[in-house]
CSV table of C-alpha atoms in Angstrom, one decimal:
chain,number,residue,atom,x,y,z
A,56,MET,CA,0.0,0.0,0.0
A,57,ILE,CA,2.7,2.4,0.9
A,58,ARG,CA,4.6,1.6,-2.3
A,59,GLY,CA,1.4,2.2,-4.3
A,60,ARG,CA,0.7,5.6,-2.8
A,61,MET,CA,4.3,6.7,-3.6
A,62,ALA,CA,3.9,5.6,-7.2
A,63,VAL,CA,0.7,7.6,-7.5
A,64,ALA,CA,2.3,10.6,-6.0
A,65,ALA,CA,5.3,10.4,-8.3
A,66,MET,CA,2.9,10.2,-11.4
A,67,SER,CA,1.0,13.3,-10.2
A,68,TRP,CA,4.2,15.2,-9.7
A,69,ILE,CA,5.4,14.3,-13.2
A,70,GLY,CA,1.9,15.4,-14.6
A,71,LEU,CA,2.2,18.7,-12.7
A,72,VAL,CA,5.7,19.5,-14.0
A,73,ALA,CA,4.5,18.6,-17.6
A,74,ALA,CA,1.6,20.9,-17.2
A,75,MET,CA,3.7,23.8,-16.0
A,76,ALA,CA,6.2,23.3,-18.9
A,77,ALA,CA,3.3,23.3,-21.4
A,78,GLY,CA,2.0,26.5,-19.9
A,79,LEU,CA,5.4,28.2,-20.2
A,80,MET,CA,5.8,27.1,-23.7
A,81,ALA,CA,2.3,28.3,-24.6
A,82,TRP,CA,3.1,31.7,-23.3
A,83,GLY,CA,6.5,31.8,-25.1
A,84,ILE,CA,8.4,32.2,-21.7
A,85,PRO,CA,12.1,31.2,-22.3
A,86,GLY,CA,12.6,27.5,-21.7
A,87,GLN,CA,13.1,24.4,-23.8
A,88,GLY,CA,11.2,25.1,-27.0
A,89,GLY,CA,9.5,28.3,-25.7
A,90,VAL,CA,11.4,30.8,-27.8
A,91,ALA,CA,11.3,28.7,-30.9
A,92,GLN,CA,7.5,28.5,-30.7
A,93,ALA,CA,7.3,32.3,-30.1
A,94,GLN,CA,9.3,32.9,-33.2
A,95,GLU,CA,7.4,30.5,-35.3
A,96,ALA,CA,4.2,32.4,-34.4
A,97,GLU,CA,5.4,35.5,-36.1
A,98,ARG,CA,4.5,35.9,-39.8
A,99,VAL,CA,6.3,38.1,-42.3
A,100,THR,CA,4.3,41.2,-43.2
A,101,PRO,CA,3.9,41.6,-47.0
A,102,ILE,CA,5.7,44.6,-48.5
A,103,LYS,CA,3.0,47.2,-49.6
A,104,ALA,CA,2.2,47.2,-53.3
A,105,PRO,CA,2.7,50.5,-55.1
A,106,GLY,CA,-0.2,52.7,-55.9
A,107,THR,CA,0.6,52.4,-59.6
A,108,PRO,CA,1.6,48.9,-60.5
A,109,LEU,CA,3.2,48.1,-63.8
A,110,ASP,CA,0.8,47.7,-66.7
A,111,GLU,CA,2.4,45.5,-69.3
A,112,ALA,CA,-0.2,46.0,-72.0
A,113,ALA,CA,-0.6,49.7,-71.5
A,114,SER,CA,3.2,50.3,-71.6
A,115,ALA,CA,3.6,48.6,-75.0
A,116,GLY,CA,4.7,51.8,-76.7
A,117,VAL,CA,7.1,53.1,-74.0
A,118,LYS,CA,10.7,53.2,-75.2
A,119,LYS,CA,12.3,55.6,-72.7
A,120,PHE,CA,12.4,55.0,-69.0
A,121,SER,CA,14.8,54.1,-66.1
A,122,PHE,CA,15.0,51.3,-63.6
A,123,ILE,CA,17.2,50.8,-60.5
A,124,ALA,CA,19.2,47.7,-59.8
A,125,TYR,CA,21.2,46.8,-56.6
A,126,GLY,CA,21.6,44.0,-54.1
A,127,ASP,CA,22.8,42.6,-50.7
A,128,THR,CA,21.0,44.8,-48.2
A,129,ARG,CA,21.4,42.4,-45.1
A,130,GLY,CA,22.9,44.2,-42.2
A,131,ARG,CA,24.3,43.8,-38.7
A,132,ARG,CA,21.1,45.2,-37.1
A,133,ASP,CA,18.8,42.7,-38.7
A,134,GLY,CA,16.1,41.8,-36.3
A,135,THR,CA,16.7,44.6,-33.9
A,136,ALA,CA,16.6,47.9,-36.0
A,137,ILE,CA,16.2,49.3,-39.4
A,138,GLN,CA,19.1,48.4,-41.7
A,139,TYR,CA,21.0,51.7,-41.4
A,140,GLU,CA,23.3,51.4,-44.4
A,141,HIS,CA,20.5,50.2,-46.5
A,142,SER,CA,18.5,53.3,-45.4
A,143,LEU,CA,21.1,55.6,-46.9
A,144,ILE,CA,20.6,53.8,-50.2
A,145,VAL,CA,16.8,54.2,-49.9
A,146,ASP,CA,17.1,57.9,-49.1
A,147,SER,CA,19.2,58.4,-52.2
A,148,MET,CA,16.9,56.3,-54.4
A,149,LEU,CA,13.9,58.3,-53.3
A,150,ALA,CA,15.7,61.6,-54.2
A,151,GLN,CA,16.6,60.2,-57.6
A,152,ILE,CA,13.1,58.9,-58.2
A,153,LYS,CA,11.7,62.3,-57.5
A,154,LYS,CA,14.4,64.0,-59.6
A,155,LEU,CA,13.7,61.8,-62.7
A,156,GLN,CA,9.9,61.8,-62.4
A,157,SER,CA,9.5,64.8,-64.6
A,158,THR,CA,12.1,63.8,-67.2
A,159,GLU,CA,11.9,61.5,-70.2
A,160,TYR,CA,13.4,58.7,-68.0
A,161,PRO,CA,11.2,58.2,-64.9
A,162,VAL,CA,12.1,55.3,-62.7
A,163,ARG,CA,9.5,52.6,-63.3
A,164,PHE,CA,10.7,49.7,-61.1
A,165,VAL,CA,13.5,48.5,-58.8
A,166,LEU,CA,15.4,45.2,-59.1
A,167,GLN,CA,17.1,43.7,-56.0
A,168,SER,CA,19.4,40.7,-56.6
A,169,GLY,CA,19.1,39.1,-53.2
A,170,ASP,CA,20.2,38.8,-49.6
A,171,ALA,CA,17.5,41.1,-48.2
A,172,VAL,CA,18.2,40.0,-44.7
A,173,GLN,CA,20.8,38.0,-42.7
A,174,HIS,CA,18.6,35.0,-41.8
A,175,GLY,CA,15.7,34.6,-44.0
A,176,GLN,CA,14.0,32.1,-41.7
A,177,ASN,CA,13.7,34.8,-39.0
A,178,ALA,CA,10.5,36.7,-39.6
A,179,LYS,CA,11.5,39.5,-37.3
A,180,GLU,CA,14.5,40.4,-39.5
A,181,TRP,CA,12.1,41.0,-42.4
A,182,ASN,CA,9.5,42.8,-40.4
A,183,VAL,CA,11.8,45.0,-38.3
A,184,SER,CA,14.7,45.7,-40.5
A,185,PHE,CA,13.8,45.3,-44.2
A,186,THR,CA,10.1,45.7,-45.1
A,187,PRO,CA,9.7,49.2,-43.6
A,188,LEU,CA,12.4,50.5,-46.0
A,189,ILE,CA,10.9,48.9,-49.0
A,190,ASP,CA,7.5,50.2,-48.1
A,191,ARG,CA,9.0,53.7,-48.5
A,192,LEU,CA,10.1,52.8,-52.0
A,193,THR,CA,6.7,51.4,-53.0
A,194,THR,CA,4.6,54.1,-51.2
A,195,GLU,CA,6.6,57.3,-51.2
A,196,GLY,CA,8.4,56.4,-54.5
A,197,ASN,CA,5.4,54.6,-55.9
A,198,VAL,CA,7.6,52.2,-57.8
A,199,PRO,CA,7.2,48.4,-58.1
A,200,TYR,CA,10.0,46.4,-56.3
A,201,PHE,CA,11.2,43.0,-57.5
A,202,LEU,CA,13.4,40.9,-55.2
A,203,ALA,CA,15.4,37.8,-56.4
A,204,PRO,CA,16.2,35.4,-53.5
A,205,GLY,CA,19.7,35.2,-52.2
A,206,ASN,CA,21.4,32.5,-50.2
A,207,HIS,CA,20.8,34.4,-46.9
A,208,ASP,CA,17.1,34.7,-47.9
A,209,VAL,CA,16.3,31.1,-48.6
A,210,SER,CA,19.4,29.1,-47.3
A,211,SER,CA,22.5,28.0,-49.2
A,212,ALA,CA,20.8,24.7,-50.2
A,213,THR,CA,21.3,24.0,-53.9
A,214,THR,CA,18.2,21.9,-54.4
A,215,ALA,CA,14.6,23.0,-54.4
A,216,ASP,CA,13.4,20.2,-52.0
A,217,ALA,CA,16.0,20.7,-49.4
A,218,PRO,CA,14.2,20.8,-46.0
A,219,GLN,CA,16.1,23.9,-44.7
A,220,ARG,CA,14.7,26.0,-47.6
A,221,GLY,CA,11.1,25.6,-46.4
A,222,PRO,CA,10.7,28.1,-43.6
A,223,ALA,CA,13.0,30.8,-45.2
A,224,LEU,CA,11.3,30.5,-48.6
A,225,LYS,CA,7.9,30.8,-47.0
A,226,ASN,CA,9.1,34.1,-45.4
A,227,TYR,CA,10.5,35.4,-48.7
A,228,LEU,CA,7.3,34.6,-50.5
A,229,ASP,CA,5.2,36.2,-47.8
A,230,ALA,CA,7.3,39.4,-48.1
A,231,VAL,CA,6.9,39.7,-51.8
A,232,SER,CA,3.4,38.3,-52.1
A,233,GLU,CA,1.9,41.6,-53.2
A,234,LEU,CA,4.8,42.5,-55.6
A,235,ILE,CA,5.6,39.5,-57.8
A,236,PRO,CA,3.3,37.6,-60.2
A,237,ARG,CA,0.9,35.2,-58.5
A,238,ASP,CA,1.2,31.4,-58.6
A,239,GLY,CA,-0.6,30.2,-61.7
A,240,SER,CA,0.3,33.3,-63.7
A,241,ALA,CA,2.0,32.9,-67.1
A,242,HIS,CA,4.7,35.0,-65.6
A,243,ARG,CA,5.4,32.8,-62.6
A,244,LEU,CA,6.8,29.3,-62.0
A,245,SER,CA,4.4,27.9,-59.4
A,246,GLY,CA,6.0,27.3,-56.1
A,247,TYR,CA,9.2,28.9,-57.0
A,248,PRO,CA,10.6,32.5,-56.5
A,249,THR,CA,11.1,32.6,-60.3
A,250,TYR,CA,9.1,35.1,-62.4
A,251,SER,CA,9.1,37.5,-65.3
A,252,PHE,CA,7.4,40.7,-66.3
A,253,GLY,CA,7.4,43.2,-69.2
A,254,TYR,CA,7.5,46.9,-69.3
A,255,GLY,CA,7.7,49.1,-72.4
A,256,ASN,CA,10.3,47.6,-74.8
A,257,THR,CA,12.0,45.6,-72.1
A,258,PHE,CA,11.4,42.0,-70.7
A,259,VAL,CA,12.8,41.2,-67.2
A,260,LEU,CA,13.4,37.8,-65.8
A,261,GLY,CA,14.4,37.0,-62.2
A,262,PHE,CA,15.3,33.5,-61.0
A,263,ASP,CA,16.7,31.6,-58.0
A,264,ALA,CA,20.4,31.1,-58.8
A,265,ASP,CA,20.8,29.3,-55.4
A,266,ILE,CA,19.3,26.3,-57.2
A,267,ALA,CA,20.7,27.1,-60.6
A,268,GLY,CA,21.0,23.3,-61.2
A,269,ASP,CA,17.2,22.8,-60.8
A,270,GLU,CA,15.9,21.3,-64.1
A,271,LYS,CA,12.3,22.4,-63.6
A,272,GLN,CA,13.4,26.1,-63.1
A,273,PHE,CA,15.8,25.9,-66.0
A,274,ALA,CA,13.1,24.5,-68.3
A,275,TRP,CA,10.7,27.3,-67.3
A,276,VAL,CA,13.4,30.1,-67.9
A,277,LYS,CA,14.2,28.5,-71.3
A,278,ALA,CA,10.5,28.6,-72.2
A,279,GLN,CA,10.0,32.1,-71.1
A,280,LEU,CA,12.9,33.4,-73.1
A,281,ALA,CA,11.9,31.4,-76.2
A,282,GLY,CA,8.4,32.8,-75.9
A,283,VAL,CA,9.4,36.5,-75.7
A,284,ASP,CA,7.7,38.7,-78.3
A,285,ARG,CA,10.9,40.1,-80.0
A,286,GLY,CA,8.9,42.5,-82.0
A,287,ARG,CA,8.1,44.3,-78.8
A,288,TYR,CA,10.8,43.4,-76.3
A,289,ILE,CA,14.1,44.4,-77.9
A,290,ASN,CA,15.9,44.4,-74.5
A,291,ILE,CA,16.0,41.3,-72.3
A,292,ILE,CA,17.3,41.8,-68.7
A,293,VAL,CA,18.0,39.1,-66.2
A,294,PHE,CA,18.7,39.4,-62.5
A,295,CYS,CA,19.6,36.8,-59.9
A,296,HIS,CA,21.8,36.6,-56.8
A,297,GLN,CA,25.0,34.7,-57.8
A,298,ALA,CA,27.1,36.0,-60.7
A,299,PRO,CA,28.6,33.9,-63.5
A,300,PHE,CA,31.9,35.7,-63.1
A,301,SER,CA,33.2,37.7,-60.1
A,302,SER,CA,36.5,38.5,-58.3
A,303,GLY,CA,35.5,38.9,-54.6
A,304,PRO,CA,35.6,36.1,-51.9
A,305,HIS,CA,32.8,34.2,-53.7
A,306,GLY,CA,34.7,34.2,-57.0
A,307,GLY,CA,38.3,34.5,-57.9
A,308,ALA,CA,39.9,31.1,-57.6
A,309,LYS,CA,36.8,29.8,-55.7
A,310,VAL,CA,34.1,28.3,-57.9
A,311,GLU,CA,30.8,27.7,-56.1
A,312,GLU,CA,28.2,25.2,-57.3
A,313,PRO,CA,25.7,27.9,-58.5
A,314,THR,CA,28.5,29.6,-60.4
A,315,VAL,CA,29.3,26.3,-62.2
A,316,GLU,CA,25.6,25.9,-63.1
A,317,LEU,CA,25.3,29.5,-64.3
A,318,ARG,CA,28.3,29.1,-66.6
A,319,ASN,CA,27.4,25.7,-68.0
A,320,LYS,CA,23.6,26.0,-68.3
A,321,TYR,CA,22.5,29.6,-68.2
A,322,MET,CA,25.2,31.5,-70.2
A,323,PRO,CA,24.7,29.4,-73.4
A,324,LEU,CA,20.9,30.0,-73.0
A,325,PHE,CA,21.5,33.8,-72.6
A,326,HIS,CA,23.6,33.7,-75.7
A,327,ALA,CA,20.9,31.9,-77.7
A,328,ASN,CA,18.3,34.5,-76.7
A,329,HIS,CA,20.5,37.6,-76.9
A,330,VAL,CA,20.2,38.7,-73.3
A,331,ARG,CA,21.4,42.2,-73.0
A,332,ALA,CA,22.5,42.4,-69.4
A,333,VAL,CA,22.6,40.3,-66.2
A,334,PHE,CA,22.5,42.1,-62.8
A,335,SER,CA,23.8,40.1,-59.8
A,336,GLY,CA,25.0,40.5,-56.3
A,337,HIS,CA,26.5,38.0,-53.8
A,338,GLU,CA,29.8,40.0,-53.8
A,339,HIS,CA,29.5,43.1,-51.8
A,340,LEU,CA,31.1,45.3,-54.2
A,341,PHE,CA,30.9,46.7,-57.7
A,342,GLU,CA,32.3,45.2,-60.9
A,343,HIS,CA,31.5,45.0,-64.5
A,344,TRP,CA,32.2,42.3,-67.1
A,345,VAL,CA,31.5,42.4,-70.9
A,346,GLU,CA,31.2,39.3,-73.0
A,347,HIS,CA,31.2,39.2,-76.7
A,348,TYR,CA,30.0,36.2,-78.6
A,349,THR,CA,29.2,35.4,-82.2
A,350,ASP,CA,26.3,33.4,-83.8
A,351,ALA,CA,24.6,33.2,-87.2
A,352,SER,CA,23.3,36.8,-86.8
A,353,GLY,CA,26.6,38.4,-86.0
A,354,VAL,CA,28.6,39.6,-83.0
A,355,HIS,CA,26.6,40.3,-79.8
A,356,ARG,CA,27.4,41.9,-76.5
A,357,MET,CA,26.2,41.0,-73.0
A,358,ASP,CA,27.0,43.1,-69.9
A,359,LEU,CA,27.3,41.3,-66.6
A,360,VAL,CA,27.2,43.7,-63.7
A,361,VAL,CA,27.8,42.8,-60.0
A,362,SER,CA,26.2,45.3,-57.7
A,363,GLY,CA,26.2,44.1,-54.1
A,364,GLY,CA,26.6,47.4,-52.2
A,365,GLY,CA,23.2,47.7,-50.7
A,366,GLY,CA,24.3,47.7,-47.1
A,367,ALA,CA,25.8,44.3,-46.4
A,368,PRO,CA,29.5,44.2,-45.1
A,369,ILE,CA,31.8,45.5,-48.0
A,370,TYR,CA,34.0,42.9,-49.7
A,371,GLY,CA,37.3,43.4,-51.7
A,372,TYR,CA,39.0,42.1,-54.7
A,373,THR,CA,40.6,38.6,-54.2
A,374,GLY,CA,41.7,37.7,-57.7
A,375,GLU,CA,40.6,36.8,-61.2
A,376,PRO,CA,38.5,33.7,-61.8
A,377,ASN,CA,40.0,30.9,-64.0
A,378,LEU,CA,37.9,31.0,-67.2
A,379,ASP,CA,39.9,28.5,-69.3
A,380,GLU,CA,37.2,25.8,-69.1
A,381,TYR,CA,34.4,28.2,-69.8
A,382,LEU,CA,36.1,29.7,-72.8
A,383,LYS,CA,37.0,26.3,-74.2
A,384,ALA,CA,33.4,25.1,-73.8
A,385,ASN,CA,32.2,28.2,-75.8
A,386,GLU,CA,34.9,28.2,-78.5
A,387,ALA,CA,32.2,27.8,-81.2
A,388,SER,CA,30.6,31.0,-80.1
A,389,LYS,CA,34.0,32.9,-80.1
A,390,VAL,CA,33.4,34.1,-76.6
A,391,LYS,CA,35.6,36.9,-75.4
A,392,LEU,CA,35.4,38.3,-71.8
A,393,GLU,CA,36.7,41.7,-70.6
A,394,HIS,CA,36.7,42.6,-66.9
A,395,LEU,CA,35.9,46.2,-67.6
A,396,VAL,CA,35.8,47.4,-63.9
A,397,LYS,CA,37.6,45.5,-61.1
A,398,PRO,CA,36.8,46.2,-57.5
A,399,ALA,CA,39.4,47.6,-55.2
A,400,VAL,CA,41.4,45.3,-52.8
A,401,GLU,CA,41.0,48.0,-50.1
A,402,LEU,CA,37.5,47.7,-48.7
A,403,GLY,CA,37.1,51.4,-48.1
A,404,LEU,CA,37.3,52.0,-51.9
A,405,ASN,CA,34.2,49.8,-52.6
A,406,PRO,CA,31.3,52.0,-51.5
A,407,TYR,CA,27.7,51.3,-50.8
A,408,HIS,CA,25.9,52.0,-54.1
A,409,TYR,CA,23.1,51.3,-56.5
A,410,LEU,CA,22.6,51.6,-60.3
A,411,ILE,CA,20.3,53.7,-62.4
A,412,VAL,CA,19.8,52.1,-65.9
A,413,LYS,CA,18.3,54.4,-68.5
A,414,VAL,CA,16.5,52.8,-71.4
A,415,ASP,CA,16.3,54.6,-74.7
A,416,GLY,CA,15.1,52.2,-77.4
A,417,GLU,CA,17.9,49.7,-77.9
A,418,LYS,CA,20.4,52.0,-76.0
A,419,LEU,CA,21.1,51.3,-72.3
A,420,GLU,CA,23.1,53.7,-70.2
A,421,MET,CA,24.1,52.9,-66.6
A,422,GLN,CA,24.9,55.3,-63.8
A,423,VAL,CA,26.5,54.2,-60.5
A,424,GLU,CA,25.3,56.1,-57.5
A,425,ALA,CA,27.3,55.8,-54.3
A,426,VAL,CA,26.3,57.0,-50.8
A,427,ASP,CA,28.1,57.8,-47.5
A,428,TRP,CA,31.9,57.9,-48.0
A,429,GLY,CA,31.7,56.7,-51.6
A,430,ARG,CA,30.0,59.8,-53.1
A,431,GLY,CA,31.8,60.7,-56.2
A,432,PHE,CA,32.7,57.1,-57.0
A,433,GLN,CA,33.9,57.0,-60.6
A,434,PRO,CA,34.5,53.4,-61.8
A,435,TYR,CA,34.8,54.5,-65.4
A,436,ARG,CA,36.6,57.8,-64.8
A,437,THR,CA,33.0,58.9,-64.4
A,438,ASN,CA,30.0,57.3,-62.8
A,439,GLN,CA,28.3,56.6,-66.1
A,440,VAL,CA,28.8,54.2,-69.0
A,441,VAL,CA,27.0,53.1,-72.1
A,442,LEU,CA,26.1,49.3,-72.1
A,443,GLY,CA,26.9,48.8,-75.7
A,444,ASP,CA,29.6,49.0,-78.4
A,445,GLU,CA,30.0,52.5,-79.9
């Protein structure tokens, strides 16, 4: 009898402890699992849509306009405060949007090549540090904002079905849910952060370079480019996070898996479809590559621009990438690569910046706008360049 009472008492005590633990977890009080549940309960607030969204059909006759391109806005304050360095960029962008509004080249959209926040799986980083800044661009600036996913946004996994991508990808998709084409749209690969849109005479395609080896995504991108109305869209622009060629810590002698896939799969596809320019980030610096290649219709030029100066810790030049294998694989196209602008080794000479690209028919001009200590940054002996052969 005595032994039986002790057993009952022990069971009651265990039940009480379990109940208390459950109560603490339900209230999100620090304890085993409590904080995790509290974080999971937070949802990413969608970025506000602009009052004047892009109208693909109505803009068919537009041949002159501008767009902004930049990348890598993640910052040291993510989750605790507004991204300070990124806020300098946004302030400058808004001033330029206002300045250009009454000209022949109003800013019609913004492209961001990825790494919005440090930890994409953390909803608080989006809500506290990133989204309020982009809301300023879409509301005060009244411009559409298009974000390609970076490895910090959706994890460094290189396959679409990797478990660690799930929570981060959900947060990314929640953040941009009011900005990018909906699932089921002809301009969106369902379930993927991969989409396209058209404005004026320019067709734009953004894809997830983190999973550049994904066959489903590649087939969709290939079909999109093959289906472009070349009578209307004389300029094809691509943006993604990783770059095919770079000379910072993610490039140089180091060749990451997405880079290999971009060179082997996507660059020949871009050649075949005469892509005009590719805007990427991943490297927190500015550099500019020019590729010439030849096909049955003649010699063509593609500009490959790395712009990762949106607020993330600045990187420096580490060395030239080995391109022997790439050039050999594309001998039939007579590919020639020029590293037009190299980043500085000294970090302080690689400023926070963004790009303004002016479209004038087939002519593209690019202006590099630096902020903070980099004002006056002149990568071409000026801050402007024509993206084309004179």
